[in-house]
Amino acid sequence: KNQVEQSPQSLIILEGKNCTLQCNYTVSPFSNLRWYKQDTGRGPVSLTIMTFSENTKSNGRYTATLDADTKQSSLHITASQLSDSASYICVVSAEGTSGTYKYIFGTGTRLKVLA
Amino acid sequence: DTAVSQTPKYLVTQMGNDKSIKCEQNLGHDTMYWYKQDSKKFLKIMFSYNNKELIINETVPNRFSPKSPDKAHLNLHINSLELGDSAVYFCASSQGHGDAYEQYFGPGTRLTVT
């Protein structure tokens, strides 16, 4: 069964600290993995997209890693800011038939950064 | 400049009613999507349209009927609303069809069925 699990469910850190969010998946056949940031009351915003052959990808203070062998990804946030408070969602896509794709969403990690 | 816009932002209605949510994108994208986010914040894709043609239909009840009058619009019509339809509905668009393309989401429409 295609599944994406994220941990922790929620996280509270102090401003300026680093943190790492985890995403484990059992999706086949794997196509790519995305991390989204979703602010409260807003739509998700893409942070990174990684294919099978990519191990790491950065977007400013956000760095995503992918280990396709262990089917794990992490999102590392450096020097957190108050504006990083949001939900972070991991999405894995699986290639289907006739060029279609299945998008399997994780339930997200809710991050709160305190001053 | 609003890239992906949805109307209305909030929608409160009674069971059994029919309602529509509109979505427009001004990015010149070919592909548009509808997602549902439930109370546990779990996002699930409902439909995907590419150049006005249905590409993905994720076993959504046929009470939900997407309509794409042109590439820039993908509206969602819901018949005979049920309590379980209460959720936030997001529209999104991407340049092309395929998972390598980045998706841009609208602000969401919070639907409450009473």
Short mmCIF file of C-alpha atoms in Angstrom, two decimals:
data_model
loop_
_atom_site.label_atom_id
_atom_site.label_comp_id
_atom_site.label_asym_id
_atom_site.label_seq_id
_atom_site.Cartn_x
_atom_site.Cartn_y
_atom_site.Cartn_z
CA LYS A 1 0.00 0.00 0.00
CA ASN A 2 1.34 3.44 -0.94
CA GLN A 3 1.90 5.45 2.22
CA VAL A 4 3.78 8.51 3.38
CA GLU A 5 4.45 8.98 7.07
CA GLN A 6 5.89 12.10 8.65
CA SER A 7 7.43 12.69 12.02
CA PRO A 8 7.19 14.33 14.38
CA GLN A 9 3.54 15.29 14.19
CA SER A 10 4.35 18.62 15.80
CA LEU A 11 7.47 20.44 16.90
CA ILE A 12 8.22 23.55 18.93
CA ILE A 13 11.63 25.22 18.70
CA LEU A 14 13.19 28.53 19.63
CA GLU A 15 13.98 31.10 17.01
CA GLY A 16 17.47 30.68 15.61
CA LYS A 17 17.62 26.94 16.26
CA ASN A 18 17.87 24.26 13.58
CA CYS A 19 15.44 21.39 13.15
CA THR A 20 14.92 18.32 10.99
CA LEU A 21 11.63 16.87 9.83
CA GLN A 22 11.32 13.28 8.66
CA CYS A 23 9.38 11.60 5.87
CA ASN A 24 9.26 7.83 5.32
CA TYR A 25 7.45 6.39 2.37
CA THR A 26 6.37 3.10 0.88
CA VAL A 27 5.45 4.24 -2.61
CA SER A 28 6.11 2.29 -5.75
CA PRO A 29 7.10 2.93 -8.43
CA PHE A 30 8.70 6.06 -7.00
CA SER A 31 8.81 9.08 -9.28
CA ASN A 32 9.65 12.09 -7.17
CA LEU A 33 9.34 13.60 -3.69
CA ARG A 34 8.29 17.11 -2.80
CA TRP A 35 8.27 19.17 0.36
CA TYR A 36 5.63 21.84 0.77
CA LYS A 37 5.22 24.59 3.35
CA GLN A 38 1.67 25.50 4.30
CA ASP A 39 1.00 28.58 6.37
CA THR A 40 -2.22 28.62 8.38
CA GLY A 41 -5.15 29.55 6.17
CA ARG A 42 -3.08 29.48 2.98
CA GLY A 43 -2.37 27.06 0.18
CA PRO A 44 0.81 24.92 0.16
CA VAL A 45 3.95 26.39 -1.37
CA SER A 46 6.56 24.15 -2.96
CA LEU A 47 9.99 24.10 -1.28
CA THR A 48 11.82 21.33 -3.14
CA ILE A 49 11.24 18.61 -5.72
CA MET A 50 13.64 15.64 -5.86
CA THR A 51 13.87 12.76 -8.28
CA PHE A 52 15.27 9.30 -7.62
CA SER A 53 18.83 10.32 -8.53
CA GLU A 54 18.99 13.43 -6.32
CA ASN A 55 20.33 13.13 -2.77
CA THR A 56 20.01 16.68 -1.64
CA LYS A 57 18.41 19.93 -2.70
CA SER A 58 18.44 23.33 -1.05
CA ASN A 59 16.12 26.30 -1.13
CA GLY A 60 17.57 29.05 1.05
CA ARG A 61 17.56 27.88 4.66
CA TYR A 62 15.67 24.70 3.69
CA THR A 63 17.66 21.60 2.71
CA ALA A 64 15.95 18.37 1.72
CA THR A 65 17.68 15.02 1.52
CA LEU A 66 16.54 11.82 -0.10
CA ASP A 67 17.71 8.26 0.47
CA ALA A 68 15.93 6.18 -2.14
CA ASP A 69 17.36 2.94 -0.75
CA THR A 70 15.85 3.37 2.70
CA LYS A 71 12.89 5.36 1.32
CA GLN A 72 13.47 8.24 3.66
CA SER A 73 13.62 11.98 3.22
CA SER A 74 14.35 14.77 5.63
CA LEU A 75 13.84 18.52 5.58
CA HIS A 76 16.41 20.49 7.54
CA ILE A 77 15.65 24.08 8.50
CA THR A 78 18.64 26.19 9.46
CA ALA A 79 18.53 29.22 11.76
CA SER A 80 14.76 29.10 12.14
CA GLN A 81 12.69 32.26 11.96
CA LEU A 82 9.23 33.06 13.30
CA SER A 83 7.94 32.94 9.73
CA ASP A 84 8.93 29.27 9.52
CA SER A 85 5.94 28.45 11.74
CA ALA A 86 3.77 26.38 9.42
CA SER A 87 2.88 22.83 8.44
CA TYR A 88 5.39 20.99 6.30
CA ILE A 89 4.00 18.36 3.99
CA CYS A 90 5.89 15.57 2.23
CA VAL A 91 4.38 14.32 -1.03
CA VAL A 92 5.57 11.33 -3.02
CA SER A 93 4.43 10.68 -6.56
CA ALA A 94 4.18 7.28 -8.19
CA GLU A 95 4.06 6.81 -11.92
CA GLY A 96 0.90 5.11 -13.10
CA THR A 97 -0.30 3.97 -16.48
CA SER A 98 -0.56 6.10 -19.61
CA GLY A 99 1.60 8.89 -18.23
CA THR A 100 -0.56 9.47 -15.18
CA TYR A 101 0.72 9.96 -11.65
CA LYS A 102 -0.54 9.23 -8.16
CA TYR A 103 0.25 11.83 -5.50
CA ILE A 104 0.47 10.44 -1.98
CA PHE A 105 0.48 13.08 0.76
CA GLY A 106 1.83 12.81 4.26
CA THR A 107 -0.18 14.24 7.14
CA GLY A 108 2.40 16.92 7.76
CA THR A 109 4.54 18.20 10.62
CA ARG A 110 3.28 21.30 12.37
CA LEU A 111 6.24 23.49 13.32
CA LYS A 112 6.02 26.37 15.75
CA VAL A 113 8.95 28.72 16.19
CA LEU A 114 8.96 30.74 19.39
CA ALA A 115 10.71 34.05 19.98
CA ASP B 1 -0.90 39.90 -9.06
CA THR B 2 -2.84 36.86 -7.93
CA ALA B 3 -1.52 33.72 -9.61
CA VAL B 4 -4.22 31.22 -8.64
CA SER B 5 -7.44 32.65 -7.26
CA GLN B 6 -10.52 30.96 -5.85
CA THR B 7 -13.98 32.22 -5.03
CA PRO B 8 -15.57 32.21 -2.60
CA LYS B 9 -13.08 32.02 0.28
CA TYR B 10 -15.77 30.79 2.66
CA LEU B 11 -18.95 28.90 1.85
CA VAL B 12 -21.55 27.84 4.40
CA THR B 13 -24.51 25.88 3.15
CA GLN B 14 -27.04 23.25 4.17
CA MET B 15 -27.09 19.57 3.35
CA GLY B 16 -28.69 18.76 0.05
CA ASN B 17 -27.81 22.05 -1.61
CA ASP B 18 -25.79 22.42 -4.82
CA LYS B 19 -22.83 24.79 -4.83
CA SER B 20 -19.92 25.80 -7.04
CA ILE B 21 -16.39 26.94 -6.35
CA LYS B 22 -14.54 28.88 -9.03
CA CYS B 23 -10.83 28.81 -9.80
CA GLU B 24 -8.81 30.93 -12.16
CA GLN B 25 -5.08 31.02 -12.89
CA ASN B 26 -3.26 33.79 -14.76
CA LEU B 27 0.05 31.91 -15.08
CA GLY B 28 -0.62 30.57 -18.56
CA HIS B 29 -0.47 27.01 -17.22
CA ASP B 30 -1.92 24.03 -19.08
CA THR B 31 -2.80 21.85 -16.09
CA MET B 32 -5.14 22.53 -13.19
CA TYR B 33 -6.08 20.50 -10.12
CA TRP B 34 -8.58 20.29 -7.30
CA TYR B 35 -7.53 19.07 -3.85
CA LYS B 36 -9.52 18.43 -0.68
CA GLN B 37 -8.00 19.03 2.77
CA ASP B 38 -9.96 17.49 5.61
CA SER B 39 -10.15 18.52 9.25
CA LYS B 40 -6.97 16.59 10.04
CA LYS B 41 -5.14 18.68 7.43
CA PHE B 42 -4.76 15.68 5.15
CA LEU B 43 -4.55 16.76 1.50
CA LYS B 44 -5.88 14.55 -1.25
CA ILE B 45 -6.01 15.16 -4.98
CA MET B 46 -9.48 14.99 -6.52
CA PHE B 47 -9.10 15.94 -10.17
CA SER B 48 -6.52 17.01 -12.68
CA TYR B 49 -7.25 18.67 -16.03
CA ASN B 50 -4.75 19.20 -18.83
CA ASN B 51 -5.79 21.51 -21.66
CA LYS B 52 -9.40 21.20 -20.56
CA GLU B 53 -9.27 17.39 -20.59
CA LEU B 54 -9.71 15.24 -17.49
CA ILE B 55 -6.46 13.43 -16.60
CA ILE B 56 -6.93 12.32 -12.98
CA ASN B 57 -10.14 11.43 -11.21
CA GLU B 58 -9.33 9.94 -7.84
CA THR B 59 -12.53 7.97 -7.22
CA VAL B 60 -14.41 11.07 -6.27
CA PRO B 61 -18.21 10.67 -5.96
CA ASN B 62 -20.01 11.77 -9.10
CA ARG B 63 -21.73 14.47 -7.04
CA PHE B 64 -18.52 16.37 -7.72
CA SER B 65 -18.26 17.61 -11.29
CA PRO B 66 -15.33 19.72 -12.43
CA LYS B 67 -15.85 21.99 -15.40
CA SER B 68 -13.07 23.59 -17.42
CA PRO B 69 -14.43 26.21 -19.86
CA ASP B 70 -10.88 27.12 -20.86
CA LYS B 71 -7.30 26.45 -19.77
CA ALA B 72 -7.34 29.27 -17.23
CA HIS B 73 -10.43 28.09 -15.35
CA LEU B 74 -11.38 24.94 -13.49
CA ASN B 75 -14.60 25.19 -11.53
CA LEU B 76 -15.91 22.62 -9.08
CA HIS B 77 -19.62 21.96 -8.84
CA ILE B 78 -20.95 19.87 -5.99
CA ASN B 79 -24.48 18.43 -5.98
CA SER B 80 -26.48 17.26 -2.98
CA LEU B 81 -23.94 18.40 -0.42
CA GLU B 82 -23.29 16.11 2.55
CA LEU B 83 -21.80 16.79 5.98
CA GLY B 84 -18.66 14.90 4.99
CA ASP B 85 -18.01 17.37 2.19
CA SER B 86 -17.01 19.96 4.79
CA ALA B 87 -13.34 20.67 4.13
CA VAL B 88 -10.99 23.19 2.58
CA TYR B 89 -10.80 22.85 -1.19
CA PHE B 90 -7.64 23.98 -2.97
CA CYS B 91 -7.22 24.66 -6.64
CA ALA B 92 -3.73 24.44 -8.14
CA SER B 93 -2.08 24.76 -11.52
CA SER B 94 1.16 23.68 -13.18
CA GLN B 95 2.88 24.48 -16.44
CA GLY B 96 2.47 20.97 -17.77
CA HIS B 97 1.08 17.61 -16.97
CA GLY B 98 3.51 15.40 -15.12
CA ASP B 99 4.95 15.31 -11.66
CA ALA B 100 8.14 17.18 -12.56
CA TYR B 101 6.18 20.41 -12.83
CA GLU B 102 5.81 22.63 -9.80
CA GLN B 103 2.25 23.15 -8.65
CA TYR B 104 0.99 26.55 -7.54
CA PHE B 105 -1.90 26.52 -5.09
CA GLY B 106 -4.73 28.93 -4.59
CA PRO B 107 -5.70 30.28 -1.14
CA GLY B 108 -8.40 27.66 -0.57
CA THR B 109 -12.16 27.68 -0.10
CA ARG B 110 -13.48 26.60 3.29
CA LEU B 111 -16.74 24.75 2.75
CA THR B 112 -18.96 24.12 5.76
CA VAL B 113 -22.04 21.96 5.32
CA THR B 114 -24.59 22.15 8.14
#
